[in-house]
């Protein structure tokens, strides 16, 4: 039997043997549609000329398929069923003679998939059996298929992937993504970066986003994920506006930026990186170890658990970033050039793995310039100057634009004079719940995870004597102590008569100023240094922001306390060492006691709070570093220690002394040290010192909370 299967592409109805559509009267081209060969005559059920009936019932209920037992809707064909090259007709039914895909319980010929040779699009035709055929839950007679559509027949589902059929059960809880009329403009540019971009991605599809540099690929992905809300248009997730389901969307989505290596911590091992990531994003599970091993094995990272992130190549770091993203079991993955910097073998492995992820029912959107593997995509989205000019199967790109190879296509796209070959489909606004992702980590777990990461980063070093603990708690305070001891030895000695001057207030002020300086200098770069893609995305991926700032504040507090303790111990030791002076034989000793720790710790914590505030306000690390000396000079000049305001008269001296007493952090520390040495009452000065510390604590943390969130949004462009 060689009768062609004719369908009018305009009226979407089957055409009788006269080749004329009964509705519009157009003659259907025989070359567009395939013919049936070596099959029974099924033309009567294909040439009815009837429209698809209205759907008067819901989708079929999914039945369990028991292996080895024949039940209605039992699939006998091994999936995935890949269409052979050149195949244009795929039959589904229970007859082994008629069907390519055999389903027990169906009609002998249940439905037929037909390829329109001209448009390269597949259609599904119900062959008129008593069992209805559905697509995405809607009963159909004739339907144009899109990759990711779920075909329902006799109690089971198949997923259409453009070039194959797969089990459709896994896509039931997937994530669909619809972008509608997204437009993004910037001041000073005549053309928009994104110009009315619209497309729909269904669950289980692997989509490639192609286009020349500057065409808007990264801008598109950043606005879908929510790194920037500067656009007009809509982003729908399972029919919901993305901003209305922001929390659920974050839990179901993973994003991999171009510079993923900045989101990793080079001083940690791969095992520690995974452990810290889990503590921030996931609750503990008995399957943690197995999931880690499976994820690393799938990406070719087995056996590298003890390797330092800094020792990995760029390609391996990208695979680590993908492995971490997969641990959250995302249903939607947005990847910005994941194959950049990979060798051809690693690139092929990665793209095949992403293809496998999509085949599990997850939605994968991948920005890429790697055109050698474009055939792996279910569809490709081609952008030119911010416009969608093509969205469909990869094999149709070159014929559509009438070019011979991908290089010619990119040259054509870069010119900007490209005709769009994409017709915008109707938007499906049917809403469904987003799949439930794994439970997010608790507040306490997030604090513990951040603290563990800070500790591991701080303690790791290749050389012990140049490690951060030794630098922070030995070399840095030791250098200050030695300089302070020598300077004060000369300052306290009067050569005329050999009588020492006991100006302990000056010594206390210099000590307080020293630890204040180290506190503000060490903390001023913490927050601004971590304002990079991956660290910001921790907050965007539902990681508690309170947990981050709490752990960072606790870490700063602990560092300042240990540093003040180290400084006090070294100062006590150095004060007892005799230092002979050049001008006489007098040996000066300084009686410094352990109570100095209280005012020095307060001064160090105040410096740390100032440093965190500076770090949150600054946009770049160099800006934070440049502000620190100015604050230290103010603390030096307006502390009523070196420049005295007590002896002056007039409004200026009164105002200056008020500012010194009220705002300068080293003033009350020096006063308390003087009373400690004199053995007088400590409570008044201690009360003022603690009150000032509490006020700085409240104000600094409020500034950090406000400006850190603001700066992250500015950095992200939101």
XYZ file of C-alpha atoms in Angstrom:
718
model
C 0.000 0.000 0.000
C 1.570 3.295 -1.069
C -1.197 5.802 -0.407
C 0.229 9.003 1.102
C -1.097 10.322 4.402
C -2.332 13.814 3.561
C -2.961 16.600 6.080
C -3.826 20.200 5.324
C -1.226 22.246 7.260
C -3.560 25.279 7.332
C -6.814 23.724 8.561
C -5.215 20.851 10.500
C -7.571 18.216 9.109
C -6.989 15.008 7.169
C -7.536 15.287 3.408
C -9.297 12.750 1.201
C -7.742 11.126 -1.816
C -8.602 14.059 -4.132
C -5.831 16.021 -2.336
C -8.139 19.010 -1.803
C -8.937 20.271 1.665
C -12.727 20.256 2.196
C -12.484 23.442 4.234
C -10.095 25.814 2.464
C -9.980 24.100 -0.949
C -6.197 24.132 -1.145
C -4.383 21.273 -2.828
C -2.012 19.441 -0.512
C 1.485 18.788 -1.822
C 2.171 15.058 -2.043
C 5.860 15.654 -1.383
C 5.217 16.990 2.105
C 3.859 13.807 3.647
C 5.097 10.201 3.924
C 3.501 7.084 2.398
C 2.587 3.813 4.064
C 4.417 0.779 2.701
C 3.725 -2.879 3.417
C 0.868 -2.089 5.771
C -2.838 -2.709 5.734
C -5.078 -0.135 4.116
C -5.724 2.397 6.870
C -6.662 5.232 4.552
C -10.373 5.139 5.529
C -9.603 6.117 9.095
C -7.090 8.747 7.973
C -9.212 10.427 5.307
C -12.235 11.388 7.359
C -11.851 15.117 6.784
C -13.015 15.739 10.362
C -11.655 18.221 12.851
C -10.246 16.983 16.133
C -13.124 16.360 18.564
C -13.585 18.530 21.608
C -12.004 17.126 24.730
C -14.931 16.026 26.898
C -12.881 14.110 29.424
C -9.742 14.447 31.461
C -6.412 12.812 30.744
C -6.046 9.087 31.148
C -5.177 7.869 34.600
C -1.692 6.430 34.781
C -1.724 2.708 35.505
C 1.153 0.859 37.097
C 3.023 -1.323 34.614
C 3.917 -4.676 36.125
C 6.877 -6.476 34.516
C 6.039 -9.893 33.093
C 2.277 -9.402 33.322
C 0.089 -8.364 30.423
C -2.137 -5.451 31.475
C -3.871 -2.773 29.386
C -1.360 -0.127 28.409
C 1.701 -2.308 28.883
C 4.646 -1.222 26.753
C 6.502 -3.972 24.902
C 8.975 -1.799 22.995
C 12.204 -0.892 24.729
C 12.511 2.857 25.274
C 13.955 5.172 24.220
C 12.768 4.406 20.684
C 14.977 6.462 18.372
C 13.710 7.291 14.919
C 15.935 5.885 12.198
C 17.565 8.364 9.842
C 15.126 9.311 7.088
C 12.156 7.795 8.896
C 9.023 9.883 8.419
C 6.263 7.627 9.768
C 6.164 5.964 13.193
C 3.136 3.824 14.076
C 1.985 3.083 17.623
C -0.363 0.174 18.372
C -0.701 -3.417 19.528
C -0.136 -5.119 16.185
C 3.417 -6.303 15.581
C 2.721 -6.085 11.826
C 1.461 -2.517 11.861
C 3.206 -0.826 14.796
C 6.774 0.291 15.365
C 6.064 0.955 19.040
C 4.021 -1.935 20.470
C 1.618 -1.210 23.329
C -0.527 -4.071 24.614
C -4.118 -3.040 25.231
C -4.143 -0.414 22.476
C -5.889 -0.652 19.113
C -3.984 -2.534 16.376
C -3.043 0.867 15.038
C -3.596 3.444 17.774
C -1.801 6.514 16.433
C 0.710 7.568 13.810
C 3.577 10.073 14.044
C 4.073 11.820 10.700
C 6.938 14.026 9.585
C 6.164 16.945 7.293
C 9.141 16.845 4.947
C 8.897 20.520 4.095
C 8.624 22.012 7.614
C 10.512 19.163 9.348
C 7.839 19.067 12.057
C 6.206 15.957 13.470
C 2.448 15.510 13.772
C 0.434 13.016 15.814
C -2.706 11.563 14.228
C -5.214 9.478 16.172
C -6.284 6.647 13.897
C -9.900 6.720 15.004
C -9.787 3.877 17.499
C -12.120 3.574 20.469
C -9.233 4.543 22.764
C -8.660 8.296 22.707
C -5.198 9.787 22.306
C -4.112 12.811 24.362
C -1.262 15.298 24.186
C -0.403 17.055 27.441
C -3.739 15.926 28.872
C -5.896 17.198 25.978
C -7.720 14.743 23.713
C -6.612 15.206 20.115
C -7.420 14.018 16.612
C -4.498 15.719 14.928
C -1.761 17.681 16.686
C 1.586 19.271 15.827
C 4.140 17.971 18.326
C 6.754 19.940 20.213
C 9.724 18.328 21.912
C 8.695 17.493 25.463
C 5.008 16.817 24.699
C 3.452 13.949 26.676
C 1.477 11.536 24.533
C -1.176 9.673 26.510
C -2.757 6.464 25.238
C -4.516 3.557 26.995
C -3.383 4.433 30.474
C 0.282 5.243 29.870
C 2.412 8.143 28.677
C 5.158 8.572 26.124
C 7.415 11.624 25.866
C 8.184 12.990 22.388
C 11.777 14.305 22.119
C 11.951 15.383 18.489
C 13.956 12.370 17.353
C 12.773 9.645 19.737
C 10.080 8.485 22.134
C 10.797 8.040 25.835
C 8.861 7.093 28.922
C 6.639 10.037 29.773
C 6.091 9.206 33.432
C 9.210 11.091 34.562
C 8.029 14.392 33.073
C 4.808 14.532 35.106
C 6.414 16.697 37.803
C 8.825 18.682 35.630
C 9.189 22.428 35.170
C 8.006 24.271 32.085
C 9.421 27.703 31.323
C 7.759 30.367 29.204
C 9.361 33.691 28.323
C 6.967 36.188 26.791
C 7.950 39.520 25.154
C 11.057 39.999 27.300
C 12.652 43.350 26.446
C 15.742 44.843 28.079
C 17.205 48.230 27.220
C 20.122 50.210 28.636
C 20.657 53.938 28.608
C 22.973 55.132 25.842
C 22.347 52.211 23.515
C 20.083 52.716 20.527
C 18.998 49.085 20.164
C 17.687 46.904 23.002
C 19.832 44.059 24.308
C 16.736 41.837 24.338
C 13.944 42.628 21.913
C 10.579 40.936 22.605
C 12.106 37.517 23.227
C 9.451 34.783 23.490
C 9.689 31.000 23.664
C 8.487 28.010 25.684
C 10.538 25.148 27.094
C 8.749 22.008 28.221
C 9.803 19.541 30.933
C 12.558 17.192 29.843
C 13.840 19.341 26.961
C 17.518 20.077 26.370
C 17.635 23.540 24.789
C 20.693 25.233 23.333
C 20.885 29.038 23.136
C 23.073 30.094 20.206
C 24.159 33.441 18.848
C 27.126 35.730 18.365
C 28.838 37.704 21.111
C 26.677 40.510 22.465
C 23.408 39.119 21.106
C 21.877 38.856 24.599
C 22.375 35.188 25.551
C 23.791 35.779 29.038
C 21.408 38.686 29.648
C 18.505 36.384 28.834
C 19.603 33.674 31.276
C 20.355 36.184 34.044
C 16.851 37.608 33.792
C 15.236 34.216 33.760
C 17.050 33.166 36.931
C 16.308 36.512 38.586
C 19.820 37.957 38.824
C 18.277 41.011 37.220
C 14.702 42.235 37.189
C 15.427 45.063 34.753
C 13.188 44.013 31.891
C 9.659 44.164 30.617
C 7.648 41.091 29.741
C 6.828 37.857 31.513
C 8.671 34.820 32.831
C 6.216 32.003 33.582
C 7.160 28.854 35.479
C 4.532 26.102 35.169
C 2.099 28.873 34.279
C 2.916 31.009 37.349
C 4.625 34.380 37.246
C 8.166 33.718 38.435
C 8.191 36.484 41.031
C 5.000 35.126 42.604
C 6.597 31.714 43.208
C 10.117 32.999 43.850
C 10.863 30.681 46.781
C 9.628 27.533 45.033
C 11.395 28.591 41.831
C 14.711 29.005 43.660
C 14.360 25.595 45.268
C 13.749 23.931 41.887
C 16.399 25.810 39.867
C 20.179 25.643 39.522
C 22.259 28.309 37.766
C 25.850 27.973 36.586
C 27.483 31.330 35.673
C 30.308 31.764 33.182
C 32.916 32.446 35.870
C 31.911 29.500 38.035
C 35.475 29.201 39.360
C 34.901 32.387 41.394
C 32.087 30.683 43.284
C 34.412 27.905 44.480
C 36.865 28.097 47.370
C 40.348 27.333 46.129
C 41.818 26.571 49.552
C 39.315 23.758 50.220
C 39.503 20.175 49.072
C 36.771 18.855 46.799
C 35.406 16.817 49.710
C 35.292 19.898 51.959
C 33.673 21.956 49.188
C 30.883 19.402 48.836
C 30.464 19.140 52.600
C 30.159 22.924 53.009
C 27.769 23.149 50.061
C 25.510 20.490 51.556
C 25.476 22.194 54.944
C 24.264 25.445 53.333
C 21.673 24.035 50.924
C 20.455 20.629 52.122
C 19.397 18.894 55.285
C 21.474 15.883 56.374
C 20.483 12.588 54.754
C 21.662 8.960 55.137
C 22.312 8.918 51.378
C 24.715 11.879 51.397
C 27.868 9.831 50.792
C 26.316 7.723 48.025
C 24.864 10.784 46.265
C 28.233 12.545 46.411
C 30.010 9.549 44.904
C 27.418 9.072 42.162
C 27.513 12.742 41.198
C 31.325 12.875 41.041
C 31.487 9.613 39.103
C 28.999 10.874 36.517
C 31.219 13.891 35.836
C 34.530 12.014 35.854
C 35.750 13.378 39.202
C 36.007 10.103 41.128
C 39.188 9.825 43.143
C 39.725 13.596 43.305
C 37.962 14.136 46.647
C 41.185 15.163 48.415
C 42.371 17.477 45.631
C 42.438 21.181 46.383
C 40.067 23.241 44.289
C 42.937 25.581 43.446
C 44.854 22.674 41.909
C 42.058 21.706 39.503
C 42.013 22.799 35.880
C 39.400 25.195 34.529
C 37.414 22.361 32.981
C 37.465 20.379 36.218
C 36.246 23.410 38.153
C 33.309 23.702 35.774
C 32.470 20.071 36.351
C 32.679 20.670 40.102
C 30.227 23.557 39.730
C 27.802 21.327 37.824
C 28.245 18.528 40.379
C 27.356 20.906 43.215
C 24.314 22.148 41.313
C 23.118 18.585 40.717
C 23.288 17.772 44.431
C 20.233 19.994 44.925
C 18.303 17.809 42.437
C 17.100 20.803 40.402
C 14.234 20.420 37.945
C 15.407 23.411 35.900
C 19.062 24.045 35.040
C 20.309 27.288 33.462
C 23.904 26.985 32.282
C 25.917 29.861 30.838
C 28.602 28.367 28.573
C 29.369 25.297 30.723
C 31.761 23.883 28.112
C 34.037 26.926 27.878
C 37.658 25.984 28.496
C 37.099 22.232 28.210
C 39.057 19.922 25.941
C 37.020 18.157 23.218
C 36.735 14.883 25.158
C 35.593 16.584 28.383
C 33.263 18.794 26.384
C 31.628 15.783 24.751
C 31.297 13.991 28.109
C 29.737 17.045 29.700
C 27.204 17.654 26.943
C 26.206 13.987 26.884
C 25.736 14.112 30.640
C 23.515 17.184 30.347
C 21.554 15.342 27.682
C 21.089 12.483 30.117
C 19.898 14.904 32.811
C 17.235 16.227 30.442
C 16.167 12.690 29.591
C 15.338 12.212 33.287
C 12.591 14.789 32.955
C 14.576 17.887 33.954
C 14.558 21.056 31.895
C 18.022 22.181 30.766
C 18.720 25.535 29.088
C 22.335 25.834 27.949
C 24.086 28.889 26.458
C 26.908 27.666 24.244
C 29.220 28.435 21.339
C 30.069 24.740 20.885
C 28.292 24.013 17.642
C 29.874 20.618 17.042
C 27.346 19.092 19.434
C 24.273 21.040 18.396
C 22.627 17.790 17.329
C 22.380 16.802 21.008
C 19.857 19.559 21.686
C 16.153 18.851 21.391
C 15.808 22.419 20.122
C 18.033 25.413 19.590
C 17.123 29.027 20.262
C 19.006 31.309 17.864
C 19.398 34.981 18.819
C 20.518 37.843 16.604
C 20.832 41.362 18.027
C 18.521 40.446 20.889
C 15.789 38.918 18.669
C 14.689 35.292 18.369
C 15.196 34.353 14.729
C 14.812 30.589 15.060
C 13.513 28.105 17.620
C 13.295 24.496 16.584
C 15.269 21.301 15.848
C 19.013 21.716 15.373
C 19.004 19.941 12.019
C 16.714 22.617 10.600
C 18.912 25.621 11.432
C 21.273 25.614 8.458
C 18.603 24.867 5.798
C 16.345 27.538 7.277
C 18.967 30.265 6.921
C 20.299 28.788 3.651
C 23.905 28.564 4.835
C 26.377 25.705 4.441
C 27.971 25.610 7.882
C 27.838 27.140 11.363
C 30.583 29.671 10.606
C 28.498 31.174 7.823
C 25.508 31.242 10.159
C 27.422 33.189 12.819
C 28.686 35.617 10.209
C 25.096 36.124 9.078
C 23.854 36.580 12.660
C 26.557 39.131 13.476
C 25.425 41.301 10.570
C 22.078 41.841 12.302
C 20.175 41.731 9.013
C 18.504 38.381 9.637
C 14.908 37.540 8.916
C 13.090 35.825 11.749
C 11.930 32.278 11.005
C 10.038 31.776 14.241
C 6.325 32.045 14.738
C 5.294 32.715 18.314
C 2.917 30.018 19.600
C 0.013 30.729 21.908
C 0.948 30.947 25.577
C -0.263 28.067 27.723
C -1.269 29.654 31.015
C -2.401 26.414 32.616
C -0.940 26.510 36.129
C 0.484 23.522 37.935
C 2.433 23.170 41.148
C 6.197 23.297 41.016
C 7.864 20.033 42.075
C 8.835 19.826 45.713
C 12.590 20.125 46.036
C 14.750 18.824 48.876
C 14.285 20.535 52.237
C 16.402 23.649 52.721
C 18.968 23.818 55.498
C 17.877 25.279 58.826
C 19.213 28.541 60.234
C 21.471 26.760 62.712
C 22.793 24.444 60.018
C 23.582 27.408 57.748
C 25.493 29.188 60.531
C 27.403 26.006 61.299
C 28.167 25.452 57.609
C 29.496 28.957 57.056
C 31.563 28.781 60.237
C 33.063 25.477 59.105
C 33.933 26.955 55.706
C 35.531 30.082 57.213
C 37.580 27.919 59.566
C 38.831 25.594 56.829
C 39.736 28.492 54.543
C 41.540 30.282 57.360
C 43.526 27.310 58.636
C 44.725 25.961 55.299
C 48.157 26.970 54.046
C 51.022 25.257 52.244
C 53.572 26.641 54.752
C 52.968 26.798 58.484
C 54.983 29.952 59.130
C 53.164 31.849 56.379
C 49.710 30.504 57.237
C 46.947 32.897 58.168
C 46.773 31.858 61.860
C 50.489 32.497 62.349
C 50.305 35.817 60.471
C 47.197 37.020 62.327
C 48.076 35.788 65.810
C 51.883 35.936 65.884
C 53.680 38.014 63.272
C 51.132 40.830 63.122
C 50.754 41.415 66.896
C 54.446 40.702 67.495
C 55.476 43.429 65.058
C 53.138 45.908 66.748
C 54.342 44.936 70.216
C 58.031 45.251 69.350
C 57.511 48.656 67.771
C 55.349 49.807 70.661
C 57.810 48.558 73.260
C 60.798 50.283 71.707
C 58.921 53.521 71.102
C 57.555 53.671 74.646
C 60.939 52.818 76.177
C 62.411 55.988 74.693
C 59.282 58.013 75.371
C 59.147 57.097 79.082
C 62.825 57.787 79.808
C 64.099 61.250 80.679
C 67.832 61.524 80.149
C 68.064 64.582 82.388
C 68.353 63.154 85.886
C 67.419 59.596 84.968
C 63.838 59.960 86.237
C 61.233 58.059 84.137
C 58.013 59.629 83.019
C 54.966 57.464 83.804
C 52.579 58.450 80.995
C 50.623 55.207 80.970
C 47.677 56.863 79.196
C 49.803 57.340 76.086
C 50.907 53.720 76.204
C 47.313 52.534 76.596
C 46.164 54.676 73.710
C 48.915 53.377 71.408
C 48.035 49.784 72.300
C 44.295 50.369 71.760
C 44.960 52.133 68.462
C 47.143 49.235 67.296
C 44.487 46.561 67.832
C 41.807 48.870 66.425
C 43.898 49.255 63.278
C 44.374 45.494 62.861
C 40.674 44.859 63.529
C 39.420 47.306 60.913
C 42.082 46.283 58.398
C 41.364 42.547 58.684
C 37.554 42.892 58.468
C 37.349 45.560 55.765
C 37.742 43.068 52.913
C 35.633 40.135 54.125
C 32.219 41.011 52.686
C 33.310 42.800 49.514
C 35.703 39.950 48.660
C 32.836 37.446 48.741
C 30.602 39.532 46.490
C 31.072 37.152 43.546
C 28.549 35.092 41.529
C 28.422 31.885 43.518
C 28.441 33.529 46.947
C 25.618 35.898 45.963
C 23.649 32.981 44.553
C 23.816 31.290 47.922
C 21.370 33.904 49.144
C 19.319 33.733 45.943
C 19.029 29.950 46.353
C 17.101 30.299 49.603
C 20.171 30.149 51.849
C 19.369 32.155 54.960
C 20.768 35.679 54.669
C 20.552 35.991 58.431
C 22.664 32.851 58.675
C 25.371 34.330 56.470
C 25.670 37.628 58.362
C 25.386 35.924 61.740
C 28.196 33.503 60.955
C 30.347 36.262 59.450
C 29.817 38.469 62.534
C 30.585 35.571 64.866
C 33.743 34.809 62.923
C 34.831 38.448 63.094
C 34.133 38.521 66.855
C 36.159 35.368 67.449
C 39.063 36.620 65.345
C 39.160 39.940 67.216
C 39.054 38.248 70.628
C 41.871 35.837 69.791
C 43.930 38.620 68.258
C 43.414 40.850 71.318
C 44.414 37.946 73.573
C 47.539 37.286 71.522
C 48.427 40.985 71.539
C 47.927 41.225 75.342
C 50.098 38.180 76.082
C 52.898 39.401 73.818
C 52.641 42.893 75.326
C 52.924 41.489 78.857
C 56.016 39.519 77.870
C 57.602 42.440 76.037
C 56.854 44.840 78.902
C 58.934 42.722 81.277
C 61.968 42.671 78.962
C 64.530 45.362 79.893
C 65.399 47.724 77.063
C 68.628 49.763 77.580
C 68.422 53.279 76.239
C 71.080 54.961 74.152
C 71.292 58.059 76.326
C 71.723 56.369 79.761
C 72.187 53.089 81.561
C 68.652 53.174 82.927
C 66.652 50.048 82.189
C 62.925 50.587 81.637
C 60.379 47.925 82.538
C 56.600 48.160 81.874
C 54.275 46.521 84.379
C 51.476 45.354 82.091
C 48.794 43.079 83.552
C 46.252 40.626 82.009
C 43.364 43.048 82.669
C 44.555 44.976 79.637
C 42.751 42.302 77.590
C 39.329 43.863 78.356
C 39.913 47.325 76.836
C 42.071 45.902 74.024
C 39.396 43.348 73.106
C 36.753 46.105 73.034
C 38.970 48.226 70.798
C 39.686 45.277 68.479
C 35.971 44.361 68.184
C 35.103 47.992 67.466
C 37.673 48.019 64.686
C 36.196 44.799 63.293
C 32.703 46.302 63.299
C 33.973 49.399 61.510
C 35.724 47.140 58.988
C 32.566 45.126 58.267
C 30.596 48.346 57.753
C 33.266 49.658 55.368
C 33.303 46.329 53.505
C 29.522 46.341 53.059
C 29.427 49.956 51.842
C 32.330 49.592 49.390
C 31.644 48.397 45.856
C 35.147 47.008 45.303
C 37.918 45.687 47.515
C 40.320 48.472 46.554
C 37.762 51.013 47.733
C 37.509 49.371 51.146
C 41.289 49.283 51.525
C 41.588 52.984 50.663
C 39.004 54.011 53.285
C 40.716 52.232 56.205
C 43.721 54.619 56.595
C 41.412 57.630 56.660
C 39.383 56.167 59.527
C 42.550 55.201 61.408
C 43.905 58.757 61.074
C 40.642 60.167 62.429
C 40.826 57.755 65.362
C 44.384 58.940 65.981
C 43.817 62.681 65.773
C 40.409 62.991 67.458
C 40.955 60.756 70.469
C 42.089 63.452 72.938
C 45.354 61.582 73.416
C 47.978 63.020 71.077
C 46.103 66.236 70.287
C 44.758 67.465 73.664
C 41.444 69.273 73.795
C 41.304 69.570 77.589
C 43.442 72.689 77.888
C 41.821 74.695 75.111
C 38.896 77.078 75.340
C 36.156 77.965 72.931
C 33.482 76.125 71.008
C 35.942 74.287 68.813
C 37.772 72.591 71.688
C 34.515 71.676 73.405
C 33.051 70.197 70.249
C 36.264 68.309 69.484
C 36.407 66.844 72.976
C 32.730 65.838 72.784
C 33.360 64.033 69.514
C 36.427 62.331 70.958
C 34.638 61.179 74.097
C 31.496 60.089 72.257
C 32.634 58.550 68.980
C 36.357 57.754 69.018
C 36.767 54.061 69.871
C 40.238 54.272 71.443
C 39.489 57.022 73.982
C 37.696 54.977 76.645
C 40.027 52.008 76.127
C 42.990 54.240 76.959
C 41.134 55.705 79.966
C 40.338 52.205 81.283
C 43.962 51.088 80.874
C 45.102 54.146 82.861
C 42.733 53.289 85.727
C 43.822 49.641 85.630
C 47.445 50.684 86.074
C 46.561 53.230 88.767
C 44.362 50.753 90.665
C 41.430 53.189 90.825
C 37.718 52.560 90.183
C 37.122 50.786 86.882
C 33.315 50.619 86.656
C 32.580 54.119 85.230
C 35.093 53.806 82.405
C 34.151 50.173 81.837
C 30.474 51.161 81.617
C 31.169 53.891 79.056
C 33.385 51.530 77.054
C 30.738 48.769 76.929
C 27.986 51.278 76.106
C 30.030 52.618 73.214
C 30.780 49.063 72.033
C 27.067 48.155 72.150
C 26.109 51.253 70.155
C 28.741 50.465 67.520
C 27.501 46.874 67.390
C 23.906 47.899 66.648
C 24.777 50.640 64.149
C 27.428 48.622 62.308
C 25.273 45.513 61.902
C 22.368 47.655 60.683
C 24.646 49.246 58.080
C 26.011 45.841 57.081
C 22.521 44.354 56.696
C 21.309 47.245 54.521
C 24.340 47.949 52.354
C 25.411 44.336 51.793
C 22.002 43.445 50.362
C 21.986 46.671 48.332
C 25.470 46.089 46.938
C 24.682 42.499 46.017
C 21.620 43.632 44.086
C 23.652 46.352 42.340
C 26.379 43.844 41.521
C 23.808 41.468 40.074
C 22.100 44.299 38.176
C 18.775 43.693 39.879
